[in-house]
XYZ file of C-alpha atoms in Angstrom:
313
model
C 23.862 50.071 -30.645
C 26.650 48.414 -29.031
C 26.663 44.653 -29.413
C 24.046 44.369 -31.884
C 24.940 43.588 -35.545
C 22.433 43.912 -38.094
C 21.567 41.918 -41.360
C 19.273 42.249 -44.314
C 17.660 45.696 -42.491
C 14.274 47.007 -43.289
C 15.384 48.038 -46.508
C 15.493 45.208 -47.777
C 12.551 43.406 -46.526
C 10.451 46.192 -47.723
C 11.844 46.935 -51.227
C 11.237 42.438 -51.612
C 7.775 43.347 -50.998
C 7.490 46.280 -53.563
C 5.653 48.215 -51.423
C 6.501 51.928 -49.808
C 7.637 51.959 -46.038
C 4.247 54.557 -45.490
C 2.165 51.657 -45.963
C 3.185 49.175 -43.697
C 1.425 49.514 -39.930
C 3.073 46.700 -38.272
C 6.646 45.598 -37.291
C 6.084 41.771 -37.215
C 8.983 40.719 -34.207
C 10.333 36.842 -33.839
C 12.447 36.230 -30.691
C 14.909 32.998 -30.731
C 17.379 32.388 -28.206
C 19.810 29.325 -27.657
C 17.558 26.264 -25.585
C 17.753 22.266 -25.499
C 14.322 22.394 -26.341
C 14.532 23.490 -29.965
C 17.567 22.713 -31.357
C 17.073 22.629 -34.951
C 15.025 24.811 -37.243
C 11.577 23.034 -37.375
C 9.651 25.434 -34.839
C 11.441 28.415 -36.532
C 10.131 27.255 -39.618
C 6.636 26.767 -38.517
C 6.594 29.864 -36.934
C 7.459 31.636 -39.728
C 5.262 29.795 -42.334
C 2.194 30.111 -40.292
C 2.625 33.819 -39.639
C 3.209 34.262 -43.397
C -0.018 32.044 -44.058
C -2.257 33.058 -41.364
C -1.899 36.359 -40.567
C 0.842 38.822 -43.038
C 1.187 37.018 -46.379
C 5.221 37.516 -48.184
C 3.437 39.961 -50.359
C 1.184 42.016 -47.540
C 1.397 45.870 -47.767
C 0.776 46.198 -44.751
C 3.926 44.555 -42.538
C 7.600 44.157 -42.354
C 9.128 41.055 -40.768
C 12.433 40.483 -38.701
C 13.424 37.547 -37.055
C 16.105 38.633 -34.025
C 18.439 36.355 -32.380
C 19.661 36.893 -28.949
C 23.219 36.384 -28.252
C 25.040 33.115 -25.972
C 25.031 33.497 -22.593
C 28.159 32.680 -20.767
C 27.518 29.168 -19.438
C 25.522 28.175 -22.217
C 26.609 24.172 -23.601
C 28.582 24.008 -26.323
C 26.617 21.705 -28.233
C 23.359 24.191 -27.401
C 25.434 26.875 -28.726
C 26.576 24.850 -31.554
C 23.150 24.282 -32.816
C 21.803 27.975 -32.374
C 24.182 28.967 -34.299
C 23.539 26.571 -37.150
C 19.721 27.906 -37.047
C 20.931 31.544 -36.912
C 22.825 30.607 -40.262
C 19.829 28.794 -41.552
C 18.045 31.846 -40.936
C 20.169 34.493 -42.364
C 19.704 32.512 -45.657
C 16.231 31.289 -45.376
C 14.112 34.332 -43.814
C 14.979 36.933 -46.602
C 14.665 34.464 -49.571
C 11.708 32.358 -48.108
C 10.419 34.501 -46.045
C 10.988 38.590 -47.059
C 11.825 39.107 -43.895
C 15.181 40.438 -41.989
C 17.613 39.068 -39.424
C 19.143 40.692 -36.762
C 22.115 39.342 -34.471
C 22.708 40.403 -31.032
C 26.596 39.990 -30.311
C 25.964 39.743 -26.421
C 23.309 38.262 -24.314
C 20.865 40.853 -23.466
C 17.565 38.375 -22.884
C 14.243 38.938 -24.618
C 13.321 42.513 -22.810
C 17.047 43.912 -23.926
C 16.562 42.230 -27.145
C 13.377 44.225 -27.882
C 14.523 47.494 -26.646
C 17.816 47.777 -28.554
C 15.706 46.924 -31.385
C 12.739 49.517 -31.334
C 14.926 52.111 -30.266
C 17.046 51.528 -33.114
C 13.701 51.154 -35.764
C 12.507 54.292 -33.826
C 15.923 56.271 -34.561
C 15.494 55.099 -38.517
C 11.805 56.535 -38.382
C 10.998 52.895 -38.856
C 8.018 52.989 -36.313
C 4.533 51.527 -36.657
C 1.484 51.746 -35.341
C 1.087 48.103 -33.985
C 3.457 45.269 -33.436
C 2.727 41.246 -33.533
C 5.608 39.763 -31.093
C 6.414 36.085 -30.893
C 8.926 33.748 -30.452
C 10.342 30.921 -32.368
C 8.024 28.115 -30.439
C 4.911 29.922 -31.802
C 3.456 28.974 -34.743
C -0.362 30.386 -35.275
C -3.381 28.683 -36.479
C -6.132 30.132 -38.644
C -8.893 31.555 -39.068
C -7.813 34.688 -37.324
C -9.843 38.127 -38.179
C -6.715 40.623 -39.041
C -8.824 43.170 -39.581
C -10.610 43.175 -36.708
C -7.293 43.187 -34.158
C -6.437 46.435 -36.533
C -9.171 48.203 -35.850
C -9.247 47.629 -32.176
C -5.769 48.672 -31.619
C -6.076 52.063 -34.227
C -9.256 52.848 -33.349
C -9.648 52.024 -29.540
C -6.118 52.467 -28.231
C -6.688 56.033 -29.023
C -6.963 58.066 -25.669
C -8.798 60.862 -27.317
C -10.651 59.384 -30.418
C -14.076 59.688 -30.853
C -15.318 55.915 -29.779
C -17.802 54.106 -31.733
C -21.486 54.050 -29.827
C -20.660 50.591 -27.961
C -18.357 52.329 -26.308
C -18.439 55.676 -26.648
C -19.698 56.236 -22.550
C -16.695 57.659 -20.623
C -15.921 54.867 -18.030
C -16.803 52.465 -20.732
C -14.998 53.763 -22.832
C -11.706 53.946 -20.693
C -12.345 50.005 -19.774
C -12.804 49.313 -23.190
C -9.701 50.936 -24.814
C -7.134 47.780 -26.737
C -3.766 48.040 -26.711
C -2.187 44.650 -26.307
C -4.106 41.366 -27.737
C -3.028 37.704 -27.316
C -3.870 34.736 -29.189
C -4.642 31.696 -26.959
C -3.397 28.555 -26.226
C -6.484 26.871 -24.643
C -9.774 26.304 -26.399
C -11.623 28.508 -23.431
C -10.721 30.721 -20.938
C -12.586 28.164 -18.587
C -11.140 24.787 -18.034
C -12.617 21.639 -19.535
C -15.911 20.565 -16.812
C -14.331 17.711 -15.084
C -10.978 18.539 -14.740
C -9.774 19.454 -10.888
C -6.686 21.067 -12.225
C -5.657 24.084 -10.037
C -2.495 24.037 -11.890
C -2.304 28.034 -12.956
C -6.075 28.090 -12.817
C -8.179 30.540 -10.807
C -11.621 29.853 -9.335
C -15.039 31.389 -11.609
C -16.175 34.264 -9.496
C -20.073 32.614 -8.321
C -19.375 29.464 -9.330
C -17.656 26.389 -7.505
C -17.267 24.084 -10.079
C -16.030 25.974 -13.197
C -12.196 27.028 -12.579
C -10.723 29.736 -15.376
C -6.500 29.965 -16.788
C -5.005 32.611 -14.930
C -3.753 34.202 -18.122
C -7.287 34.527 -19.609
C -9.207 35.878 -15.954
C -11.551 37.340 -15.595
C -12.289 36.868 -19.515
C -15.183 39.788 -20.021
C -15.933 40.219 -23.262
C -15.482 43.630 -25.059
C -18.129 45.597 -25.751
C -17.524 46.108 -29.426
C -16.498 43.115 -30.022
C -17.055 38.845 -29.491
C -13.685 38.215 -30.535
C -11.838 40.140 -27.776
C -12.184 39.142 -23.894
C -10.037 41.229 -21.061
C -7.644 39.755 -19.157
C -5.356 41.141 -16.167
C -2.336 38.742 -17.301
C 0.490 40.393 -19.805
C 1.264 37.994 -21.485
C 4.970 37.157 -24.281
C 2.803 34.720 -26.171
C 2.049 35.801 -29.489
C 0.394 39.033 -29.309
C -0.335 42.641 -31.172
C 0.581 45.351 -28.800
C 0.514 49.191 -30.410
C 3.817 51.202 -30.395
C 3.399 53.309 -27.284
C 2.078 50.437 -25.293
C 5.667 48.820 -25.993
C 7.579 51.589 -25.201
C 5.462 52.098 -22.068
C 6.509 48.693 -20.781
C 9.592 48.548 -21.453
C 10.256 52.070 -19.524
C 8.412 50.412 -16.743
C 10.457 47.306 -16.593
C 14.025 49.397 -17.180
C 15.402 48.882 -13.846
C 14.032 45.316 -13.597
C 16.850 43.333 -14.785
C 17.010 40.488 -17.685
C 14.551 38.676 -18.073
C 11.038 38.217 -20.646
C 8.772 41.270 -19.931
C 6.220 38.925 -18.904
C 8.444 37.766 -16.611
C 9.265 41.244 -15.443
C 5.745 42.625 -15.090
C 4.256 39.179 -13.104
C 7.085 40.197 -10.798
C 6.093 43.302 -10.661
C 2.726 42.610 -9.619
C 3.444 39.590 -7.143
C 2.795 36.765 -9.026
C 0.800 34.551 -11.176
C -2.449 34.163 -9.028
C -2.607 37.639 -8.084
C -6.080 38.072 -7.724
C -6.182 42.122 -9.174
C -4.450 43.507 -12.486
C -0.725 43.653 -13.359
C 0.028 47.391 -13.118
C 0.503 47.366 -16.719
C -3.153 45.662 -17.672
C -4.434 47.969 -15.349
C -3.815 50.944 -16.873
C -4.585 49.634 -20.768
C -6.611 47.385 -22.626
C -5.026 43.509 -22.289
C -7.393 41.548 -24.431
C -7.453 37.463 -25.410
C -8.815 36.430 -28.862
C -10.985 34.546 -30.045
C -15.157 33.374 -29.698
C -15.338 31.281 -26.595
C -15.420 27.640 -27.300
C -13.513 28.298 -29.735
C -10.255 30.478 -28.992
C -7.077 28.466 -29.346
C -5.034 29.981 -32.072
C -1.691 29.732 -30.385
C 0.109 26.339 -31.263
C 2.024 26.512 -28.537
C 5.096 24.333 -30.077
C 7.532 23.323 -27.454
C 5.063 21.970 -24.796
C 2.423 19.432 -24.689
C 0.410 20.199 -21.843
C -2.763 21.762 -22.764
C -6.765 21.911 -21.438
C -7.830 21.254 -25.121
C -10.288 18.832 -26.107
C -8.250 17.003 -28.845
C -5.464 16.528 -26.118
């Protein structure tokens, strides 16, 4: 793993938990790369608190934590530079002791999609692979309530190609359109945009109606047949999200030859663009699911921007 240097592995974020490396089921991932935008530690720490209170408490069985840092592209202002490195020495301090979680430092800039494959394939190699994986980046903190348990079983259960489906889905076409393997938490209240608002901004007209417009991320927003918490969507999206093992692998394999870039980025590429009206090749062929009951979905606290379609904005 050329240009990657490691600190507080696995080991240790697992043996501060006192639990057995069998138990755990999901590799909890936290990007962070050198922008103006977040210069200090405050959305790092937010992030990480609100994952640790929300979702995977310090003490959780059930997942292991590492926070990795992307190295400085060539270019890249000093006094940027300067600061990301002060958080990426706040961090090697603060995310094992605080946190029970790992660091890991990329010597060379290899963007988010780089970043991520050096790193599973390197977990993978160690026999350090889990079922699932929750992905964010260091502008994400989460907001509660959030049903765990529920995303679990979707992505164990329903993910599964060849497992017997429970009787909501259990027909064979259903079952095939029903199948989870990536779920994202959402920014916006609803997948449909406030009534009022003529925003066509990276909206997409409601199919039969001419008023109601819908986010292009969360379209066409059908709700799964097991479940009122999970609605499809054609959009892949980077923003926090549970994704199982294979589907991770499969997407980076399919974005190999793209260049450097996010793989959201990569795969909206891929399939021409934002307001494409059919599926990204990748949502096409699995389950890409939004959380949350309508009305009442935001649970992504999107930190570093304040435009939003919520009502309390």
């Amino acid at each position: 793993m050329q240009g990657i240097k490691l600190h507080h592995l696995v080991e240790g974020s697992v043996a501060s938990t006192g639990h057995n490396v069998s138990s755990v089921i999901v590799t909890i991932i936290l990007t962070a790369s050198p922008r103006p935008t977040d210069p200090n530690t405050e959305m790092l720490q937010e992030a990480l608190t609100s994952t640790r209170r929300v979702l995977y408490p310090r003490n959780s069985p059930q997942a292991t934590l590492h926070v990795l840092f992307d190295g400085v592209k060539n270019g890249t202002a000093e006094a940027v530079a300067a600061a990301y490195r002060a958080k990426r020495s706040w961090a090697d301090i603060h995310v094992p002791a605080t946190f029970g979680g790992s660091v890991v430092h990329s010597e060379s800039w290899l963007h988010k999609r780089g970043l991520l494959a050096f790193f599973l394939n390197h977990q993978a190699h160690a026999r350090r692979a889990t079922p699932l994986l929750f992905v964010l980046e260091e502008d994400s903190g989460v907001m509660a309530p959030i049903s765990v348990s529920i995303v679990h079983r979707a992505l164990r259960v329903w993910a599964r190609p060849h497992a017997p489906q429970p009787p909501c889905a259990s027909a064979a076409v259903q079952a095939q359109q029903q199948r989870v393997e990536h779920v994202r938490l959402n920014r916006y209240d609803d997948c449909v945009v406030p009534r009022g608002s003529n925003d066509t901004f990276m909206t997409r007209a409601v199919p039969g109606n001419s008023v109601q417009r819908m986010h292009v991320f969360d379209y066409p927003c059908t709700r799964h047949r097991c479940s009122s918490l999970l609605h499809r969507t054609f959009f892949w999206s980077d923003r926090p999200h549970w994704a199982t093992w294979g589907h991770y692998l499969r997407v980076l394999a399919r974005t190999a030859h793209s260049g450097k870039g996010t793989l959201e980025t990569l795969l909206e590429r891929e399939s021409g663009g934002f307001a494409a009206s059919s599926p990204g090749a990748e949502c096409r062929s699995s389950g890409c699911w939004v959380y949350g009951a309508r009305g009442e979905m935001r649970r992504d606290l999107h930190l570093s921007t304040s435009r939003s379609y919520n009502r309390d904005v």
